[in-house]
Every structure is written in structure tokens, then in C-alpha cells.
Amino acid sequence: MLNAITAGTMLLSSLGAPATGMNAVAPPDDMTISVVSANGSGCPKGSAVVEVSPDNKAFTVSYSKFVAQVGPESGPLDYRKQCQLALNVEIPTGYTFGIARADYRGYARLEKGATASETAFYYFQGMSKTGVSKYQFNGFMDDSWQVTDEVGIEAVTWLPCGSSRYLNINTELKVNRGWSDKTTTSFITMDSSDLNLDTIYRIAWKECPQ
């Protein structure tokens, strides 16, 4: 069962009514996304995979090595893992897009007294980053987690029409032992290899001026 953590969610407005110029239907041609670079301890080479939904309305990032932990068998730097992805997004001519919503998912096993956090932001190359979202989880916890950042259409950052820029996605997981038993292990993961717990980015489309 997924735990919905709501504290700190960046809920800017409802996605109910599209703004002027917003195209309610995704373009007929496919968008393609490839990973240009993946840097960080949370996404070693080949461990982050991107897949576009058939309806062009979302894409999913799946991680297989994204785990932060503390405990007797943990290394001194294992308490913090981060990943910076640079994605090459190719979209149909005459359209632009932005990220309207991001669903972050994972699993956490935290002893009583331990805490963990997930931090994320994304931005187009050469443009200002989105507001940084941060969520905290408190032990004791042994469950799946899910958090959502939702942006109203009027606040979406759009890729400038006719330009080609990488989409940068930055995420961080961190565990703090706190006053938990030092002989135990606490961890948080965005690891989708076993439980199919993926990060999903929802796309908003808009037609460019002719």
C-alpha cells in the first residue's frame, strides 16, 4: 500500500481548466526521450531508464541503484545519494511542452528515531530551475511512499518554441540516523527493480504560434 505524504507538497493550483493556448490533446506524432548523461551516486551508468507513455502524456524514469542508507554495513557516504539526468527530448514540430506534475515513488525502512528526505527539481537547459520540493519521512516506517508535485497550467515552465534544450532532472535521497539504534540499518530507495516504483512526469502540451 502506498503512503501519500502531503506535508510540503507544491500544490500551486488545479489542473482542471486549461489556460488559453493549451492543447488538451497531445500531438499525433511521438515524442522521444534519450538519456544524454546520468551523473551521481544514485544513478550509476545504465541504472536509469526513461520510457514515454503511448499517449505522449507522461514519461517514466526507472532507477535500479538509487538507495541511501545508514547502518553497520553502510559506507560513510551511503547516507546521501543523488542523481542528475540530462534528457534529450524530441517533440513534434509546432508544439511545446512543460512538466505539469511529478509523482515520486519509492520504499523506506526507517528505525524509530531515524529520518529520511527526498529532494527534487527539474529545469530546461539554460533556464531557471523549478522550485525545489523536499519531503521528510520519520521512523518507524516500513512501507512504500509516494509524493506529488503539481503545477497549475499558468505556472508551467514551457520549453521555448523552436528551441532544443536538454531537460535536467535532479533528485536526492538522504537518511539521518538520529537517535535510532546504531546496530540497525535504515534506508530509503527510489529503486524500481523489484517493486516497479517509478518516478512519473506528467506532460502538458501547447501549440506554438504559427
PDB file of C-alpha atoms in Angstrom:
ATOM      1  CA  MET A   1       0.000   0.000   0.000  1.00  0.00           C
ATOM      2  CA  LEU A   2       1.344   3.446  -0.910  1.00  0.00           C
ATOM      3  CA  ASN A   3       1.686   6.104   1.751  1.00  0.00           C
ATOM      4  CA  ALA A   4       0.759   9.560   0.406  1.00  0.00           C
ATOM      5  CA  ILE A   5       2.971  12.147   2.132  1.00  0.00           C
ATOM      6  CA  THR A   6       1.366  15.569   1.783  1.00  0.00           C
ATOM      7  CA  ALA A   7       3.486  17.847   4.010  1.00  0.00           C
ATOM      8  CA  GLY A   8       5.395  20.312   1.862  1.00  0.00           C
ATOM      9  CA  THR A   9       3.670  19.461  -1.408  1.00  0.00           C
ATOM     10  CA  MET A  10       3.978  22.223  -4.024  1.00  0.00           C
ATOM     11  CA  LEU A  11       0.310  22.425  -4.995  1.00  0.00           C
ATOM     12  CA  LEU A  12       0.096  25.666  -6.952  1.00  0.00           C
ATOM     13  CA  SER A  13      -3.356  25.286  -8.493  1.00  0.00           C
ATOM     14  CA  SER A  14      -5.776  22.826 -10.006  1.00  0.00           C
ATOM     15  CA  LEU A  15      -5.183  21.259 -13.404  1.00  0.00           C
ATOM     16  CA  GLY A  16      -8.888  21.424 -14.139  1.00  0.00           C
ATOM     17  CA  ALA A  17      -9.294  24.324 -16.592  1.00  0.00           C
ATOM     18  CA  PRO A  18      -6.711  24.645 -19.387  1.00  0.00           C
ATOM     19  CA  ALA A  19      -5.237  28.083 -19.991  1.00  0.00           C
ATOM     20  CA  THR A  20      -5.631  29.878 -23.330  1.00  0.00           C
ATOM     21  CA  GLY A  21      -3.463  28.250 -25.981  1.00  0.00           C
ATOM     22  CA  MET A  22      -3.305  24.985 -24.097  1.00  0.00           C
ATOM     23  CA  ASN A  23      -3.886  21.972 -26.323  1.00  0.00           C
ATOM     24  CA  ALA A  24      -5.945  19.407 -24.434  1.00  0.00           C
ATOM     25  CA  VAL A  25      -4.838  16.610 -26.779  1.00  0.00           C
ATOM     26  CA  ALA A  26      -1.233  15.503 -27.142  1.00  0.00           C
ATOM     27  CA  PRO A  27       0.270  15.833 -30.650  1.00  0.00           C
ATOM     28  CA  PRO A  28      -0.309  12.913 -33.006  1.00  0.00           C
ATOM     29  CA  ASP A  29       3.387  12.257 -33.570  1.00  0.00           C
ATOM     30  CA  ASP A  30       5.507  10.583 -30.925  1.00  0.00           C
ATOM     31  CA  MET A  31       7.925  12.313 -28.615  1.00  0.00           C
ATOM     32  CA  THR A  32      11.212  10.529 -27.956  1.00  0.00           C
ATOM     33  CA  ILE A  33      13.462  10.845 -24.923  1.00  0.00           C
ATOM     34  CA  SER A  34      17.029   9.633 -24.502  1.00  0.00           C
ATOM     35  CA  VAL A  35      19.396   9.890 -21.539  1.00  0.00           C
ATOM     36  CA  VAL A  36      22.327  12.088 -22.577  1.00  0.00           C
ATOM     37  CA  SER A  37      24.093  11.861 -19.230  1.00  0.00           C
ATOM     38  CA  ALA A  38      23.466  10.430 -15.772  1.00  0.00           C
ATOM     39  CA  ASN A  39      25.724  11.691 -13.014  1.00  0.00           C
ATOM     40  CA  GLY A  40      25.681  10.872  -9.340  1.00  0.00           C
ATOM     41  CA  SER A  41      25.927   8.071  -6.829  1.00  0.00           C
ATOM     42  CA  GLY A  42      22.217   7.313  -7.179  1.00  0.00           C
ATOM     43  CA  CYS A  43      22.315   6.500 -10.884  1.00  0.00           C
ATOM     44  CA  PRO A  44      25.467   4.639 -11.950  1.00  0.00           C
ATOM     45  CA  LYS A  45      25.843   4.062 -15.679  1.00  0.00           C
ATOM     46  CA  GLY A  46      22.940   2.092 -17.151  1.00  0.00           C
ATOM     47  CA  SER A  47      20.817   2.168 -13.985  1.00  0.00           C
ATOM     48  CA  ALA A  48      18.334   4.901 -15.049  1.00  0.00           C
ATOM     49  CA  VAL A  49      15.867   4.130 -17.851  1.00  0.00           C
ATOM     50  CA  VAL A  50      13.328   6.504 -19.430  1.00  0.00           C
ATOM     51  CA  GLU A  51      10.112   5.373 -21.132  1.00  0.00           C
ATOM     52  CA  VAL A  52       7.451   7.536 -22.806  1.00  0.00           C
ATOM     53  CA  SER A  53       3.785   6.625 -22.364  1.00  0.00           C
ATOM     54  CA  PRO A  54       1.891   5.562 -25.522  1.00  0.00           C
ATOM     55  CA  ASP A  55      -0.381   8.635 -25.302  1.00  0.00           C
ATOM     56  CA  ASN A  56       2.544  11.136 -25.081  1.00  0.00           C
ATOM     57  CA  LYS A  57       1.124  12.493 -21.816  1.00  0.00           C
ATOM     58  CA  ALA A  58       3.813  11.268 -19.438  1.00  0.00           C
ATOM     59  CA  PHE A  59       7.224   9.725 -19.188  1.00  0.00           C
ATOM     60  CA  THR A  60       8.653   7.442 -16.535  1.00  0.00           C
ATOM     61  CA  VAL A  61      12.148   7.326 -15.055  1.00  0.00           C
ATOM     62  CA  SER A  62      13.041   3.945 -13.539  1.00  0.00           C
ATOM     63  CA  TYR A  63      16.042   3.647 -11.202  1.00  0.00           C
ATOM     64  CA  SER A  64      17.663   0.385 -10.128  1.00  0.00           C
ATOM     65  CA  LYS A  65      20.521   1.582  -7.850  1.00  0.00           C
ATOM     66  CA  PHE A  66      19.038   4.592  -6.062  1.00  0.00           C
ATOM     67  CA  VAL A  67      19.294   3.705  -2.354  1.00  0.00           C
ATOM     68  CA  ALA A  68      20.522   5.798   0.593  1.00  0.00           C
ATOM     69  CA  GLN A  69      21.159   4.092   3.907  1.00  0.00           C
ATOM     70  CA  VAL A  70      22.878   4.169   7.292  1.00  0.00           C
ATOM     71  CA  GLY A  71      23.870   1.179   9.392  1.00  0.00           C
ATOM     72  CA  PRO A  72      26.688  -1.138  10.420  1.00  0.00           C
ATOM     73  CA  GLU A  73      27.455  -2.254   6.866  1.00  0.00           C
ATOM     74  CA  SER A  74      26.982   1.144   5.214  1.00  0.00           C
ATOM     75  CA  GLY A  75      29.823   3.246   3.853  1.00  0.00           C
ATOM     76  CA  PRO A  76      30.465   6.786   5.147  1.00  0.00           C
ATOM     77  CA  LEU A  77      28.857   8.352   2.063  1.00  0.00           C
ATOM     78  CA  ASP A  78      25.916   5.959   1.708  1.00  0.00           C
ATOM     79  CA  TYR A  79      23.626   8.200   3.787  1.00  0.00           C
ATOM     80  CA  ARG A  80      23.204  10.507   0.769  1.00  0.00           C
ATOM     81  CA  LYS A  81      22.608   9.541  -2.859  1.00  0.00           C
ATOM     82  CA  GLN A  82      21.865  11.925  -5.697  1.00  0.00           C
ATOM     83  CA  CYS A  83      21.278  11.793  -9.440  1.00  0.00           C
ATOM     84  CA  GLN A  84      21.359  14.423 -12.172  1.00  0.00           C
ATOM     85  CA  LEU A  85      19.875  13.368 -15.507  1.00  0.00           C
ATOM     86  CA  ALA A  86      20.185  15.297 -18.749  1.00  0.00           C
ATOM     87  CA  LEU A  87      17.438  14.187 -21.143  1.00  0.00           C
ATOM     88  CA  ASN A  88      17.240  14.909 -24.851  1.00  0.00           C
ATOM     89  CA  VAL A  89      13.542  15.365 -25.588  1.00  0.00           C
ATOM     90  CA  GLU A  90      12.491  15.410 -29.238  1.00  0.00           C
ATOM     91  CA  ILE A  91       8.945  16.642 -29.841  1.00  0.00           C
ATOM     92  CA  PRO A  92       6.767  17.154 -32.943  1.00  0.00           C
ATOM     93  CA  THR A  93       7.182  20.404 -34.865  1.00  0.00           C
ATOM     94  CA  GLY A  94       4.705  23.104 -33.892  1.00  0.00           C
ATOM     95  CA  TYR A  95       4.372  22.063 -30.255  1.00  0.00           C
ATOM     96  CA  THR A  96       5.999  22.803 -26.941  1.00  0.00           C
ATOM     97  CA  PHE A  97       5.688  21.081 -23.587  1.00  0.00           C
ATOM     98  CA  GLY A  98       6.233  21.502 -19.868  1.00  0.00           C
ATOM     99  CA  ILE A  99       6.063  19.384 -16.736  1.00  0.00           C
ATOM    100  CA  ALA A 100       2.660  19.755 -15.081  1.00  0.00           C
ATOM    101  CA  ARG A 101       3.051  17.105 -12.386  1.00  0.00           C
ATOM    102  CA  ALA A 102       5.691  14.787 -10.986  1.00  0.00           C
ATOM    103  CA  ASP A 103       4.951  11.658  -8.951  1.00  0.00           C
ATOM    104  CA  TYR A 104       7.927  10.396  -6.935  1.00  0.00           C
ATOM    105  CA  ARG A 105       7.746   6.890  -5.507  1.00  0.00           C
ATOM    106  CA  GLY A 106       9.923   4.543  -3.513  1.00  0.00           C
ATOM    107  CA  TYR A 107      10.279   2.480  -0.372  1.00  0.00           C
ATOM    108  CA  ALA A 108      11.593   3.312   3.099  1.00  0.00           C
ATOM    109  CA  ARG A 109      12.608   1.200   6.088  1.00  0.00           C
ATOM    110  CA  LEU A 110      13.392   3.606   8.914  1.00  0.00           C
ATOM    111  CA  GLU A 111      14.052   2.656  12.518  1.00  0.00           C
ATOM    112  CA  LYS A 112      12.418   4.670  15.284  1.00  0.00           C
ATOM    113  CA  GLY A 113      14.409   7.873  15.687  1.00  0.00           C
ATOM    114  CA  ALA A 114      15.729   7.893  12.105  1.00  0.00           C
ATOM    115  CA  THR A 115      14.545  10.254   9.377  1.00  0.00           C
ATOM    116  CA  ALA A 116      14.884  10.439   5.605  1.00  0.00           C
ATOM    117  CA  SER A 117      14.242  13.027   2.916  1.00  0.00           C
ATOM    118  CA  GLU A 118      13.643  13.222  -0.820  1.00  0.00           C
ATOM    119  CA  THR A 119      14.525  16.435  -2.686  1.00  0.00           C
ATOM    120  CA  ALA A 120      13.869  17.157  -6.367  1.00  0.00           C
ATOM    121  CA  PHE A 121      13.751  19.807  -9.041  1.00  0.00           C
ATOM    122  CA  TYR A 122      13.895  19.977 -12.855  1.00  0.00           C
ATOM    123  CA  TYR A 123      14.603  22.636 -15.463  1.00  0.00           C
ATOM    124  CA  PHE A 124      15.348  23.172 -19.139  1.00  0.00           C
ATOM    125  CA  GLN A 125      18.987  23.778 -20.029  1.00  0.00           C
ATOM    126  CA  GLY A 126      19.876  27.453 -19.647  1.00  0.00           C
ATOM    127  CA  MET A 127      16.655  28.319 -17.816  1.00  0.00           C
ATOM    128  CA  SER A 128      15.807  28.819 -14.154  1.00  0.00           C
ATOM    129  CA  LYS A 129      15.088  25.685 -12.163  1.00  0.00           C
ATOM    130  CA  THR A 130      11.676  24.945 -10.737  1.00  0.00           C
ATOM    131  CA  GLY A 131      11.044  25.452  -7.058  1.00  0.00           C
ATOM    132  CA  VAL A 132      12.841  22.826  -5.016  1.00  0.00           C
ATOM    133  CA  SER A 133      10.486  20.353  -3.359  1.00  0.00           C
ATOM    134  CA  LYS A 134      11.541  18.478  -0.237  1.00  0.00           C
ATOM    135  CA  TYR A 135       9.710  15.802   1.748  1.00  0.00           C
ATOM    136  CA  GLN A 136      10.615  14.223   5.061  1.00  0.00           C
ATOM    137  CA  PHE A 137       9.813  10.749   6.363  1.00  0.00           C
ATOM    138  CA  ASN A 138      10.009   9.739  10.020  1.00  0.00           C
ATOM    139  CA  GLY A 139      10.699   6.358  11.581  1.00  0.00           C
ATOM    140  CA  PHE A 140       9.417   3.978  12.439  1.00  0.00           C
ATOM    141  CA  MET A 141       8.432   3.306   8.845  1.00  0.00           C
ATOM    142  CA  ASP A 142       8.451   0.175   6.718  1.00  0.00           C
ATOM    143  CA  ASP A 143       6.324   0.913   3.666  1.00  0.00           C
ATOM    144  CA  SER A 144       6.125   2.298   0.128  1.00  0.00           C
ATOM    145  CA  TRP A 145       5.952   6.069  -0.212  1.00  0.00           C
ATOM    146  CA  GLN A 146       4.621   8.444  -2.857  1.00  0.00           C
ATOM    147  CA  VAL A 147       4.748  12.245  -3.072  1.00  0.00           C
ATOM    148  CA  THR A 148       3.381  14.540  -5.777  1.00  0.00           C
ATOM    149  CA  ASP A 149       4.372  17.966  -7.064  1.00  0.00           C
ATOM    150  CA  GLU A 150       1.557  19.513  -9.089  1.00  0.00           C
ATOM    151  CA  VAL A 151       1.804  22.767 -11.049  1.00  0.00           C
ATOM    152  CA  GLY A 152      -1.108  24.769 -12.441  1.00  0.00           C
ATOM    153  CA  ILE A 153      -1.061  25.342 -16.198  1.00  0.00           C
ATOM    154  CA  GLU A 154      -0.462  29.062 -15.728  1.00  0.00           C
ATOM    155  CA  ALA A 155       2.703  28.251 -13.743  1.00  0.00           C
ATOM    156  CA  VAL A 156       4.164  25.615 -16.085  1.00  0.00           C
ATOM    157  CA  THR A 157       7.649  26.367 -17.411  1.00  0.00           C
ATOM    158  CA  TRP A 158       7.435  25.798 -21.169  1.00  0.00           C
ATOM    159  CA  LEU A 159      10.256  24.823 -23.479  1.00  0.00           C
ATOM    160  CA  PRO A 160      10.683  27.878 -25.782  1.00  0.00           C
ATOM    161  CA  CYS A 161       9.067  27.175 -29.148  1.00  0.00           C
ATOM    162  CA  GLY A 162      11.538  26.089 -31.802  1.00  0.00           C
ATOM    163  CA  SER A 163      14.409  25.568 -29.366  1.00  0.00           C
ATOM    164  CA  SER A 164      16.289  22.411 -28.480  1.00  0.00           C
ATOM    165  CA  ARG A 165      17.344  22.195 -24.837  1.00  0.00           C
ATOM    166  CA  TYR A 166      18.044  19.306 -22.535  1.00  0.00           C
ATOM    167  CA  LEU A 167      15.630  18.675 -19.693  1.00  0.00           C
ATOM    168  CA  ASN A 168      17.636  18.356 -16.469  1.00  0.00           C
ATOM    169  CA  ILE A 169      16.185  16.323 -13.593  1.00  0.00           C
ATOM    170  CA  ASN A 170      17.852  16.395 -10.180  1.00  0.00           C
ATOM    171  CA  THR A 171      16.875  14.168  -7.270  1.00  0.00           C
ATOM    172  CA  GLU A 172      18.427  13.400  -3.891  1.00  0.00           C
ATOM    173  CA  LEU A 173      17.742  10.849  -1.171  1.00  0.00           C
ATOM    174  CA  LYS A 174      19.191  11.228   2.331  1.00  0.00           C
ATOM    175  CA  VAL A 175      18.961   9.276   5.597  1.00  0.00           C
ATOM    176  CA  ASN A 176      19.721  10.633   9.068  1.00  0.00           C
ATOM    177  CA  ARG A 177      20.350   8.085  11.828  1.00  0.00           C
ATOM    178  CA  GLY A 178      19.094  10.463  14.504  1.00  0.00           C
ATOM    179  CA  TRP A 179      18.728   8.684  17.846  1.00  0.00           C
ATOM    180  CA  SER A 180      17.963   5.269  16.341  1.00  0.00           C
ATOM    181  CA  ASP A 181      19.831   2.139  17.432  1.00  0.00           C
ATOM    182  CA  LYS A 182      23.307   2.206  15.850  1.00  0.00           C
ATOM    183  CA  THR A 183      23.243  -1.556  15.336  1.00  0.00           C
ATOM    184  CA  THR A 184      20.279  -1.320  12.940  1.00  0.00           C
ATOM    185  CA  THR A 185      20.016  -0.247   9.287  1.00  0.00           C
ATOM    186  CA  SER A 186      17.671   2.426   7.930  1.00  0.00           C
ATOM    187  CA  PHE A 187      17.228   3.156   4.226  1.00  0.00           C
ATOM    188  CA  ILE A 188      15.150   4.967   1.625  1.00  0.00           C
ATOM    189  CA  THR A 189      15.003   3.989  -2.008  1.00  0.00           C
ATOM    190  CA  MET A 190      13.785   5.133  -5.378  1.00  0.00           C
ATOM    191  CA  ASP A 191      14.699   1.667  -6.608  1.00  0.00           C
ATOM    192  CA  SER A 192      12.198   0.253  -9.092  1.00  0.00           C
ATOM    193  CA  SER A 193      13.906  -3.045  -9.909  1.00  0.00           C
ATOM    194  CA  ASP A 194      11.656  -5.172  -7.709  1.00  0.00           C
ATOM    195  CA  LEU A 195       8.533  -3.189  -6.888  1.00  0.00           C
ATOM    196  CA  ASN A 196       8.128  -1.145 -10.096  1.00  0.00           C
ATOM    197  CA  LEU A 197       8.148   2.070  -8.093  1.00  0.00           C
ATOM    198  CA  ASP A 198       8.865   4.634 -10.778  1.00  0.00           C
ATOM    199  CA  THR A 199       9.049   8.414 -10.993  1.00  0.00           C
ATOM    200  CA  ILE A 200       6.359   9.664 -13.380  1.00  0.00           C
ATOM    201  CA  TYR A 201       6.408  13.099 -15.029  1.00  0.00           C
ATOM    202  CA  ARG A 202       3.071  14.287 -16.473  1.00  0.00           C
ATOM    203  CA  ILE A 203       3.307  16.354 -19.660  1.00  0.00           C
ATOM    204  CA  ALA A 204       1.326  19.474 -20.581  1.00  0.00           C
ATOM    205  CA  TRP A 205       1.266  20.319 -24.318  1.00  0.00           C
ATOM    206  CA  LYS A 206       0.732  23.621 -26.088  1.00  0.00           C
ATOM    207  CA  GLU A 207       0.697  24.568 -29.755  1.00  0.00           C
ATOM    208  CA  CYS A 208       3.313  27.110 -30.820  1.00  0.00           C
ATOM    209  CA  PRO A 209       2.238  30.296 -32.663  1.00  0.00           C
ATOM    210  CA  GLN A 210       2.266  29.945 -36.424  1.00  0.00           C
TER     211      GLN A 210
END
